[in-house]
Structures are given as C-alpha cells and as structure tokens.
PDB file of C-alpha atoms in Angstrom:
ATOM      1  CA  MET A 290      -0.151  -0.122  -0.064  1.00  0.00           C
ATOM      2  CA  ILE A 291       1.451   3.641  -1.123  1.00  0.00           C
ATOM      3  CA  ARG A 292       1.413   5.948   1.431  1.00  0.00           C
ATOM      4  CA  LYS A 293       0.818   9.533   0.698  1.00  0.00           C
ATOM      5  CA  ARG A 294       2.315  12.264   2.105  1.00  0.00           C
ATOM      6  CA  PRO A 295       0.708  15.171   4.060  1.00  0.00           C
ATOM      7  CA  ILE A 296       0.134  18.080   1.897  1.00  0.00           C
ATOM      8  CA  GLY A 297      -1.052  21.443   2.373  1.00  0.00           C
ATOM      9  CA  GLN A 298      -4.919  22.800   2.061  1.00  0.00           C
ATOM     10  CA  PRO A 299      -5.605  23.657  -1.345  1.00  0.00           C
ATOM     11  CA  VAL A 300      -6.298  28.030  -1.886  1.00  0.00           C
ATOM     12  CA  ASN A 301      -9.484  27.821  -4.315  1.00  0.00           C
ATOM     13  CA  GLY A 302     -10.966  30.662  -5.769  1.00  0.00           C
ATOM     14  CA  TRP A 303      -7.788  33.239  -4.684  1.00  0.00           C
ATOM     15  CA  GLN A 304      -6.647  35.531  -6.803  1.00  0.00           C
ATOM     16  CA  VAL A 305      -3.407  37.602  -6.458  1.00  0.00           C
ATOM     17  CA  PRO A 306      -3.731  41.129  -5.067  1.00  0.00           C
ATOM     18  CA  PRO A 307      -2.787  44.165  -6.028  1.00  0.00           C
ATOM     19  CA  HIS A 308       0.699  45.699  -5.367  1.00  0.00           C
ATOM     20  CA  PRO A 309       0.154  48.722  -3.014  1.00  0.00           C
ATOM     21  CA  ASP A 310       0.156  51.831  -5.188  1.00  0.00           C
ATOM     22  CA  MET A 311      -2.609  53.896  -3.822  1.00  0.00           C
ATOM     23  CA  PRO A 312      -1.758  57.693  -2.633  1.00  0.00           C
ATOM     24  CA  MET A 313      -3.351  57.501   0.713  1.00  0.00           C
ATOM     25  CA  ILE A 314      -5.275  55.464   3.033  1.00  0.00           C
ATOM     26  CA  ASP A 315      -7.925  57.656   5.077  1.00  0.00           C
ATOM     27  CA  GLY A 316      -9.249  56.705   8.438  1.00  0.00           C
ATOM     28  CA  ALA A 317     -11.332  58.447  11.166  1.00  0.00           C
ATOM     29  CA  TYR A 318      -8.212  59.441  12.979  1.00  0.00           C
ATOM     30  CA  ALA A 319      -4.983  58.933  10.557  1.00  0.00           C
ATOM     31  CA  ARG A 320      -4.621  59.861   7.425  1.00  0.00           C
ATOM     32  CA  LEU A 321      -1.856  57.849   5.567  1.00  0.00           C
ATOM     33  CA  GLU A 322      -0.202  59.679   2.557  1.00  0.00           C
ATOM     34  CA  VAL A 323       2.488  58.147   0.455  1.00  0.00           C
ATOM     35  CA  MET A 324       5.743  59.728   1.786  1.00  0.00           C
ATOM     36  CA  GLN A 325       7.123  62.659   0.008  1.00  0.00           C
ATOM     37  CA  ALA A 326      10.373  64.628   0.973  1.00  0.00           C
ATOM     38  CA  LYS A 327       8.590  68.191  -0.310  1.00  0.00           C
ATOM     39  CA  ALA A 328       5.420  67.699   1.566  1.00  0.00           C
ATOM     40  CA  HIS A 329       6.512  65.881   5.017  1.00  0.00           C
ATOM     41  CA  ALA A 330      10.438  66.117   5.559  1.00  0.00           C
ATOM     42  CA  ALA A 331      10.105  69.411   7.541  1.00  0.00           C
ATOM     43  CA  ASP A 332       6.953  68.279   9.310  1.00  0.00           C
ATOM     44  CA  LEU A 333       8.092  64.872  10.339  1.00  0.00           C
ATOM     45  CA  HIS A 334      11.513  66.023  11.278  1.00  0.00           C
ATOM     46  CA  ALA A 335      10.632  68.768  13.634  1.00  0.00           C
ATOM     47  CA  ALA A 336       8.386  65.748  15.278  1.00  0.00           C
ATOM     48  CA  ASN A 337      11.286  63.873  15.292  1.00  0.00           C
ATOM     49  CA  ILE A 338      13.771  65.947  17.064  1.00  0.00           C
ATOM     50  CA  ALA A 339      11.502  65.997  20.218  1.00  0.00           C
ATOM     51  CA  ASP A 340      12.915  62.912  21.080  1.00  0.00           C
ATOM     52  CA  LYS A 341      15.845  64.258  22.300  1.00  0.00           C
ATOM     53  CA  ASP A 342      17.748  61.083  22.993  1.00  0.00           C
ATOM     54  CA  GLY A 343      17.227  59.719  19.785  1.00  0.00           C
ATOM     55  CA  GLU A 344      15.438  56.477  21.208  1.00  0.00           C
ATOM     56  CA  ILE A 345      13.282  56.060  18.812  1.00  0.00           C
ATOM     57  CA  TRP A 346      15.998  55.260  16.125  1.00  0.00           C
ATOM     58  CA  THR A 347      17.713  52.942  18.441  1.00  0.00           C
ATOM     59  CA  TYR A 348      16.054  49.578  16.647  1.00  0.00           C
ATOM     60  CA  LEU A 349      16.133  51.188  13.150  1.00  0.00           C
ATOM     61  CA  PRO A 350      19.012  50.690  10.442  1.00  0.00           C
ATOM     62  CA  TYR A 351      19.069  54.367  10.038  1.00  0.00           C
ATOM     63  CA  GLY A 352      18.905  57.601  12.166  1.00  0.00           C
ATOM     64  CA  PRO A 353      18.922  59.607  14.377  1.00  0.00           C
ATOM     65  CA  PHE A 354      19.066  62.386  11.709  1.00  0.00           C
ATOM     66  CA  LYS A 355      20.435  65.939  13.120  1.00  0.00           C
ATOM     67  CA  THR A 356      19.462  68.337  10.244  1.00  0.00           C
ATOM     68  CA  GLU A 357      15.828  68.495   8.377  1.00  0.00           C
ATOM     69  CA  LYS A 358      18.718  67.967   5.091  1.00  0.00           C
ATOM     70  CA  THR A 359      19.728  65.055   6.452  1.00  0.00           C
ATOM     71  CA  TYR A 360      16.361  63.498   7.062  1.00  0.00           C
ATOM     72  CA  ARG A 361      15.380  64.751   3.692  1.00  0.00           C
ATOM     73  CA  ASP A 362      18.281  63.097   1.710  1.00  0.00           C
ATOM     74  CA  TRP A 363      16.847  59.990   3.594  1.00  0.00           C
ATOM     75  CA  MET A 364      13.768  60.552   2.138  1.00  0.00           C
ATOM     76  CA  ASN A 365      14.336  61.134  -1.383  1.00  0.00           C
ATOM     77  CA  GLY A 366      16.349  58.037  -1.405  1.00  0.00           C
ATOM     78  CA  PHE A 367      12.783  55.950  -0.627  1.00  0.00           C
ATOM     79  CA  GLU A 368      10.740  58.175  -3.125  1.00  0.00           C
ATOM     80  CA  GLY A 369       9.136  56.046  -6.023  1.00  0.00           C
ATOM     81  CA  SER A 370      10.219  53.105  -4.262  1.00  0.00           C
ATOM     82  CA  THR A 371       7.837  49.742  -4.922  1.00  0.00           C
ATOM     83  CA  ASP A 372       9.179  48.077  -2.048  1.00  0.00           C
ATOM     84  CA  PRO A 373       9.307  49.337   0.572  1.00  0.00           C
ATOM     85  CA  VAL A 374       6.112  51.506   0.229  1.00  0.00           C
ATOM     86  CA  PHE A 375       6.780  54.603   2.827  1.00  0.00           C
ATOM     87  CA  PHE A 376       3.877  56.415   4.165  1.00  0.00           C
ATOM     88  CA  ALA A 377       3.679  59.668   6.262  1.00  0.00           C
ATOM     89  CA  ILE A 378       1.178  59.246   8.975  1.00  0.00           C
ATOM     90  CA  TYR A 379      -1.314  62.534   9.788  1.00  0.00           C
ATOM     91  CA  ASP A 380      -3.140  62.932  13.181  1.00  0.00           C
ATOM     92  CA  LYS A 381      -6.318  64.308  12.657  1.00  0.00           C
ATOM     93  CA  GLU A 382      -6.861  65.436  16.243  1.00  0.00           C
ATOM     94  CA  THR A 383      -3.450  66.858  16.657  1.00  0.00           C
ATOM     95  CA  LYS A 384      -3.070  67.974  13.069  1.00  0.00           C
ATOM     96  CA  ALA A 385       0.009  67.231  12.611  1.00  0.00           C
ATOM     97  CA  PHE A 386       2.512  64.420  10.805  1.00  0.00           C
ATOM     98  CA  GLY A 387       3.611  62.466  13.687  1.00  0.00           C
ATOM     99  CA  GLY A 388       5.310  59.012  12.154  1.00  0.00           C
ATOM    100  CA  VAL A 389       6.056  56.818   8.804  1.00  0.00           C
ATOM    101  CA  ALA A 390       5.490  53.063   8.345  1.00  0.00           C
ATOM    102  CA  SER A 391       5.804  51.178   5.142  1.00  0.00           C
ATOM    103  CA  TYR A 392       4.553  47.836   3.153  1.00  0.00           C
ATOM    104  CA  LEU A 393       7.342  45.882   2.874  1.00  0.00           C
ATOM    105  CA  ARG A 394       8.631  42.365   1.550  1.00  0.00           C
ATOM    106  CA  ILE A 395       5.741  42.580  -0.588  1.00  0.00           C
ATOM    107  CA  LYS A 396       4.517  39.398  -2.247  1.00  0.00           C
ATOM    108  CA  PRO A 397       1.457  39.422  -3.921  1.00  0.00           C
ATOM    109  CA  ASN A 398       2.286  35.889  -5.791  1.00  0.00           C
ATOM    110  CA  ASP A 399       2.229  34.484  -2.132  1.00  0.00           C
ATOM    111  CA  GLY A 400      -0.354  36.501  -0.548  1.00  0.00           C
ATOM    112  CA  SER A 401       2.280  37.956   2.197  1.00  0.00           C
ATOM    113  CA  ILE A 402       2.855  41.807   2.812  1.00  0.00           C
ATOM    114  CA  GLU A 403       4.777  42.898   6.054  1.00  0.00           C
ATOM    115  CA  VAL A 404       4.696  46.251   7.824  1.00  0.00           C
ATOM    116  CA  GLY A 405       8.066  47.710   9.133  1.00  0.00           C
ATOM    117  CA  HIS A 406       9.937  50.752   8.927  1.00  0.00           C
ATOM    118  CA  ILE A 407       7.398  52.176  12.347  1.00  0.00           C
ATOM    119  CA  ASN A 408       8.651  55.467  13.672  1.00  0.00           C
ATOM    120  CA  PHE A 409       6.385  56.894  15.686  1.00  0.00           C
ATOM    121  CA  ALA A 410       7.595  60.658  17.052  1.00  0.00           C
ATOM    122  CA  PRO A 411       6.701  61.493  20.408  1.00  0.00           C
ATOM    123  CA  ARG A 412       3.544  63.297  19.468  1.00  0.00           C
ATOM    124  CA  LEU A 413       2.060  60.102  17.564  1.00  0.00           C
ATOM    125  CA  GLN A 414       3.195  57.608  20.348  1.00  0.00           C
ATOM    126  CA  LYS A 415       0.100  56.014  22.479  1.00  0.00           C
ATOM    127  CA  THR A 416      -2.535  58.000  20.316  1.00  0.00           C
ATOM    128  CA  ARG A 417      -5.894  56.419  18.457  1.00  0.00           C
ATOM    129  CA  ALA A 418      -3.923  57.864  15.333  1.00  0.00           C
ATOM    130  CA  ALA A 419      -0.938  55.485  15.909  1.00  0.00           C
ATOM    131  CA  THR A 420      -3.073  52.268  16.214  1.00  0.00           C
ATOM    132  CA  GLU A 421      -5.363  53.424  13.797  1.00  0.00           C
ATOM    133  CA  ALA A 422      -2.761  53.482  11.377  1.00  0.00           C
ATOM    134  CA  ILE A 423      -1.425  50.091  11.773  1.00  0.00           C
ATOM    135  CA  PHE A 424      -5.272  48.630  11.262  1.00  0.00           C
ATOM    136  CA  LEU A 425      -5.600  50.750   8.076  1.00  0.00           C
ATOM    137  CA  MET A 426      -2.815  48.903   7.187  1.00  0.00           C
ATOM    138  CA  MET A 427      -3.762  45.841   7.627  1.00  0.00           C
ATOM    139  CA  ASP A 428      -7.693  46.493   6.782  1.00  0.00           C
ATOM    140  CA  TRP A 429      -6.365  47.469   3.034  1.00  0.00           C
ATOM    141  CA  ALA A 430      -4.059  44.278   2.847  1.00  0.00           C
ATOM    142  CA  PHE A 431      -6.638  41.619   3.881  1.00  0.00           C
ATOM    143  CA  ALA A 432      -9.761  43.604   1.685  1.00  0.00           C
ATOM    144  CA  GLN A 433      -6.940  43.102  -1.222  1.00  0.00           C
ATOM    145  CA  GLY A 434      -6.770  39.753  -1.011  1.00  0.00           C
ATOM    146  CA  TYR A 435      -3.489  39.068   1.057  1.00  0.00           C
ATOM    147  CA  ARG A 436      -3.262  36.281   3.183  1.00  0.00           C
ATOM    148  CA  ARG A 437      -0.781  37.105   5.252  1.00  0.00           C
ATOM    149  CA  PHE A 438       0.374  40.514   7.111  1.00  0.00           C
ATOM    150  CA  GLU A 439       3.376  40.188   9.108  1.00  0.00           C
ATOM    151  CA  TRP A 440       5.943  41.868  11.767  1.00  0.00           C
ATOM    152  CA  LYS A 441       9.310  41.459  12.583  1.00  0.00           C
ATOM    153  CA  CYS A 442      11.310  43.580  14.996  1.00  0.00           C
ATOM    154  CA  ASP A 443      14.374  42.845  16.909  1.00  0.00           C
ATOM    155  CA  ALA A 444      14.250  40.462  19.574  1.00  0.00           C
ATOM    156  CA  LEU A 445      15.697  42.844  22.470  1.00  0.00           C
ATOM    157  CA  ASN A 446      12.878  45.418  20.914  1.00  0.00           C
ATOM    158  CA  SER A 447      10.547  44.823  23.916  1.00  0.00           C
ATOM    159  CA  GLY A 448       8.529  47.618  22.877  1.00  0.00           C
ATOM    160  CA  SER A 449       7.942  46.276  19.387  1.00  0.00           C
ATOM    161  CA  MET A 450       7.262  43.018  20.689  1.00  0.00           C
ATOM    162  CA  ALA A 451       4.761  44.388  23.063  1.00  0.00           C
ATOM    163  CA  ALA A 452       2.791  46.506  20.219  1.00  0.00           C
ATOM    164  CA  ALA A 453       2.802  43.289  17.728  1.00  0.00           C
ATOM    165  CA  ARG A 454       0.884  41.473  20.812  1.00  0.00           C
ATOM    166  CA  ARG A 455      -1.216  44.138  21.499  1.00  0.00           C
ATOM    167  CA  PHE A 456      -2.062  44.769  17.628  1.00  0.00           C
ATOM    168  CA  GLY A 457      -3.439  40.499  17.673  1.00  0.00           C
ATOM    169  CA  PHE A 458      -0.048  39.386  15.926  1.00  0.00           C
ATOM    170  CA  PHE A 459       0.816  35.711  16.665  1.00  0.00           C
ATOM    171  CA  TYR A 460       4.221  34.980  17.959  1.00  0.00           C
ATOM    172  CA  GLU A 461       6.069  32.269  15.407  1.00  0.00           C
ATOM    173  CA  GLY A 462       9.317  32.359  16.451  1.00  0.00           C
ATOM    174  CA  THR A 463      12.958  33.873  16.677  1.00  0.00           C
ATOM    175  CA  PHE A 464      15.753  33.835  13.899  1.00  0.00           C
ATOM    176  CA  ARG A 465      18.914  34.119  15.553  1.00  0.00           C
ATOM    177  CA  GLN A 466      21.683  36.046  13.886  1.00  0.00           C
ATOM    178  CA  ALA A 467      19.362  36.789  11.237  1.00  0.00           C
ATOM    179  CA  THR A 468      21.233  40.305  10.185  1.00  0.00           C
ATOM    180  CA  MET A 469      23.355  43.040  11.473  1.00  0.00           C
ATOM    181  CA  TYR A 470      22.772  46.689  11.205  1.00  0.00           C
ATOM    182  CA  LYS A 471      24.735  49.757  12.899  1.00  0.00           C
ATOM    183  CA  GLY A 472      27.528  47.101  13.595  1.00  0.00           C
ATOM    184  CA  ARG A 473      25.591  44.789  16.073  1.00  0.00           C
ATOM    185  CA  ASN A 474      23.876  41.455  15.781  1.00  0.00           C
ATOM    186  CA  ARG A 475      20.012  40.971  15.377  1.00  0.00           C
ATOM    187  CA  ASP A 476      17.949  38.214  16.507  1.00  0.00           C
ATOM    188  CA  THR A 477      14.635  38.936  14.536  1.00  0.00           C
ATOM    189  CA  ALA A 478      11.140  37.900  16.135  1.00  0.00           C
ATOM    190  CA  TRP A 479       8.856  37.246  13.723  1.00  0.00           C
ATOM    191  CA  PHE A 480       4.694  37.651  14.023  1.00  0.00           C
ATOM    192  CA  ALA A 481       2.249  37.365  11.545  1.00  0.00           C
ATOM    193  CA  VAL A 482      -1.692  37.745  11.384  1.00  0.00           C
ATOM    194  CA  ILE A 483      -3.262  35.511   8.725  1.00  0.00           C
ATOM    195  CA  ASP A 484      -6.642  35.994   6.933  1.00  0.00           C
ATOM    196  CA  LYS A 485      -8.468  33.833   8.549  1.00  0.00           C
ATOM    197  CA  ASP A 486      -7.683  35.559  12.118  1.00  0.00           C
ATOM    198  CA  TRP A 487      -8.883  38.913  10.654  1.00  0.00           C
ATOM    199  CA  ASP A 488     -12.594  39.452  10.813  1.00  0.00           C
ATOM    200  CA  ALA A 489     -12.116  38.633  14.429  1.00  0.00           C
ATOM    201  CA  LEU A 490      -9.347  41.060  15.075  1.00  0.00           C
ATOM    202  CA  LYS A 491     -11.096  43.730  12.832  1.00  0.00           C
ATOM    203  CA  GLN A 492     -13.999  43.580  15.119  1.00  0.00           C
ATOM    204  CA  ALA A 493     -11.697  44.054  18.020  1.00  0.00           C
ATOM    205  CA  TYR A 494     -10.150  47.228  16.441  1.00  0.00           C
ATOM    206  CA  GLN A 495     -13.851  48.818  15.478  1.00  0.00           C
ATOM    207  CA  VAL A 496     -14.771  48.329  19.338  1.00  0.00           C
ATOM    208  CA  TRP A 497     -11.389  49.909  20.095  1.00  0.00           C
ATOM    209  CA  LEU A 498     -11.628  52.577  17.661  1.00  0.00           C
ATOM    210  CA  ASP A 499     -15.524  53.906  18.727  1.00  0.00           C
ATOM    211  CA  PRO A 500     -15.771  57.348  20.110  1.00  0.00           C
ATOM    212  CA  LYS A 501     -17.657  55.523  22.868  1.00  0.00           C
ATOM    213  CA  ASN A 502     -14.795  53.834  24.002  1.00  0.00           C
ATOM    214  CA  PHE A 503     -13.209  56.963  24.908  1.00  0.00           C
ATOM    215  CA  ASP A 504     -13.999  59.430  27.780  1.00  0.00           C
ATOM    216  CA  GLU A 505     -14.575  63.117  28.580  1.00  0.00           C
ATOM    217  CA  ASP A 506     -10.644  63.226  28.627  1.00  0.00           C
ATOM    218  CA  GLY A 507      -9.876  60.991  25.637  1.00  0.00           C
ATOM    219  CA  ARG A 508      -8.465  58.148  27.880  1.00  0.00           C
ATOM    220  CA  GLN A 509      -9.740  54.355  26.892  1.00  0.00           C
ATOM    221  CA  ILE A 510     -12.216  52.454  28.692  1.00  0.00           C
ATOM    222  CA  LYS A 511     -11.120  49.224  26.721  1.00  0.00           C
ATOM    223  CA  ARG A 512      -8.008  48.416  26.167  1.00  0.00           C
ATOM    224  CA  LEU A 513      -7.528  47.294  22.571  1.00  0.00           C
ATOM    225  CA  SER A 514      -5.250  44.115  24.070  1.00  0.00           C
ATOM    226  CA  GLU A 515      -8.022  42.768  25.726  1.00  0.00           C
ATOM    227  CA  LEU A 516      -9.995  43.063  22.948  1.00  0.00           C
ATOM    228  CA  THR A 517      -7.527  41.483  20.533  1.00  0.00           C
ATOM    229  CA  PHE A 518      -6.402  38.776  22.765  1.00  0.00           C
ATOM    230  CA  ALA A 519     -10.004  37.892  23.468  1.00  0.00           C
ATOM    231  CA  MET A 520     -11.023  38.076  19.965  1.00  0.00           C
ATOM    232  CA  SER A 521      -8.424  36.256  18.519  1.00  0.00           C
ATOM    233  CA  GLY A 522      -8.116  33.454  20.970  1.00  0.00           C
ATOM    234  CA  GLN A 523      -3.884  33.975  21.835  1.00  0.00           C
TER     235      GLN A 523
END
C-alpha cells in the first residue's frame, strides 16, 4: 500500500492581490499619505527631534538625523520605491504629521506583505491615530486579498514585541543572528496575522476605535490588548 505524504490545503478561488500603489489611506483619526520629501520632511523632522535622546531610532538601521537636510536626503532615497512603500502618518486630532510606516517584503504571488520601518515621534505615540494607522494598513491588505500580514523586529525590542501582541499578531518564533545593523547583531522575532484571524481582529479594532470607547478626557475605556487577545484566541 502506497502511503500519501501530507500536503497543504488547496487554496481555491484565490486571486493575486494588487501591489500597494494608492496615494493615501484615510481613516477617522489618521491619514496615511505616500511619503514625499517635499511634502513631509520638514514636519516629520520637527516631530522627531522632540525625542532628545534619539531613542526612536535605536532599532532602525538608520538615523537619528540631526538636520532636516539629512532626513530629507534619506527620504528622497525612498521616493518612488515599490518595496518598501512608505507612508507619512497624519494625526487628525493634532492636525500634524507624526510618524512613518511602510509596506515591505511585498509578495503578491504568495499573498504575503509586511509592515515595518515603523517610527512614531513622541507626539504620535500612544494616540488613536497611531493605532488606527496600523489597523488601516492591515485592513487594506486583507481587503485586497493578502493572506498573511507580517511584523518583524529585533528580539531585544521589548516595545515592538509588546506592540505586536497588542495589535493581535501571533508570535511565530525568533530567527537567531538573522542580520546585522549599525554594527551589531540582530535576532529577529517574527509575528503575523493571517486572513482567517482578521474578521475577529477587525471587530476588536472597531470596538476600540469607537468614540464611545473613550471618556471625555480621551482615555480609553477598554484596552485594545484585552479585545485582541479575547477575539484572536491568544
């Protein structure tokens, strides 16, 4: 008797999703605009230098940028890039740009896409716009037919690790000595959300982002982590 080896489930009716080429993604609290040096460098650099110790750059392979010119030059290097695709994040409540994030490792044929290069200036951190920005990027990807949305970070970056879990990503393991940057080793922690997770996680985000979830002082009533953990089954 010939034994059949196990194989993956067939993916029926799936179509290759488009490459992200939209000029913006708009939400209730945040607007993501494709990053352009002329439009965004000055505002973002001004926001970034509020971080006096440059800690927002610790786990990124570039920065900090002492001058607007050096930041603008870096930004010019990514204009027109198809991978990564950078967005500048506008906070509608403060009426100011406060950070960037990108799609990268974009593999439409596999249905896989990653969010990365996340850099939130102090004024964007811990805001509704910051959370909604990640939600909007995930929602766009799954609405287009992507099957897998990844988050990777330095395994020593406890803030990014906690953020991934708060956002509902599943920890999938750590790749030891995966790469090097700024002359030091990086073990890379892998997280992901897949399409079958998304319906429940999307509901969690919608509950959290609902204006009724915030008191008169803008403080959250239900924490996103409580909602994502409950709805994702983590």
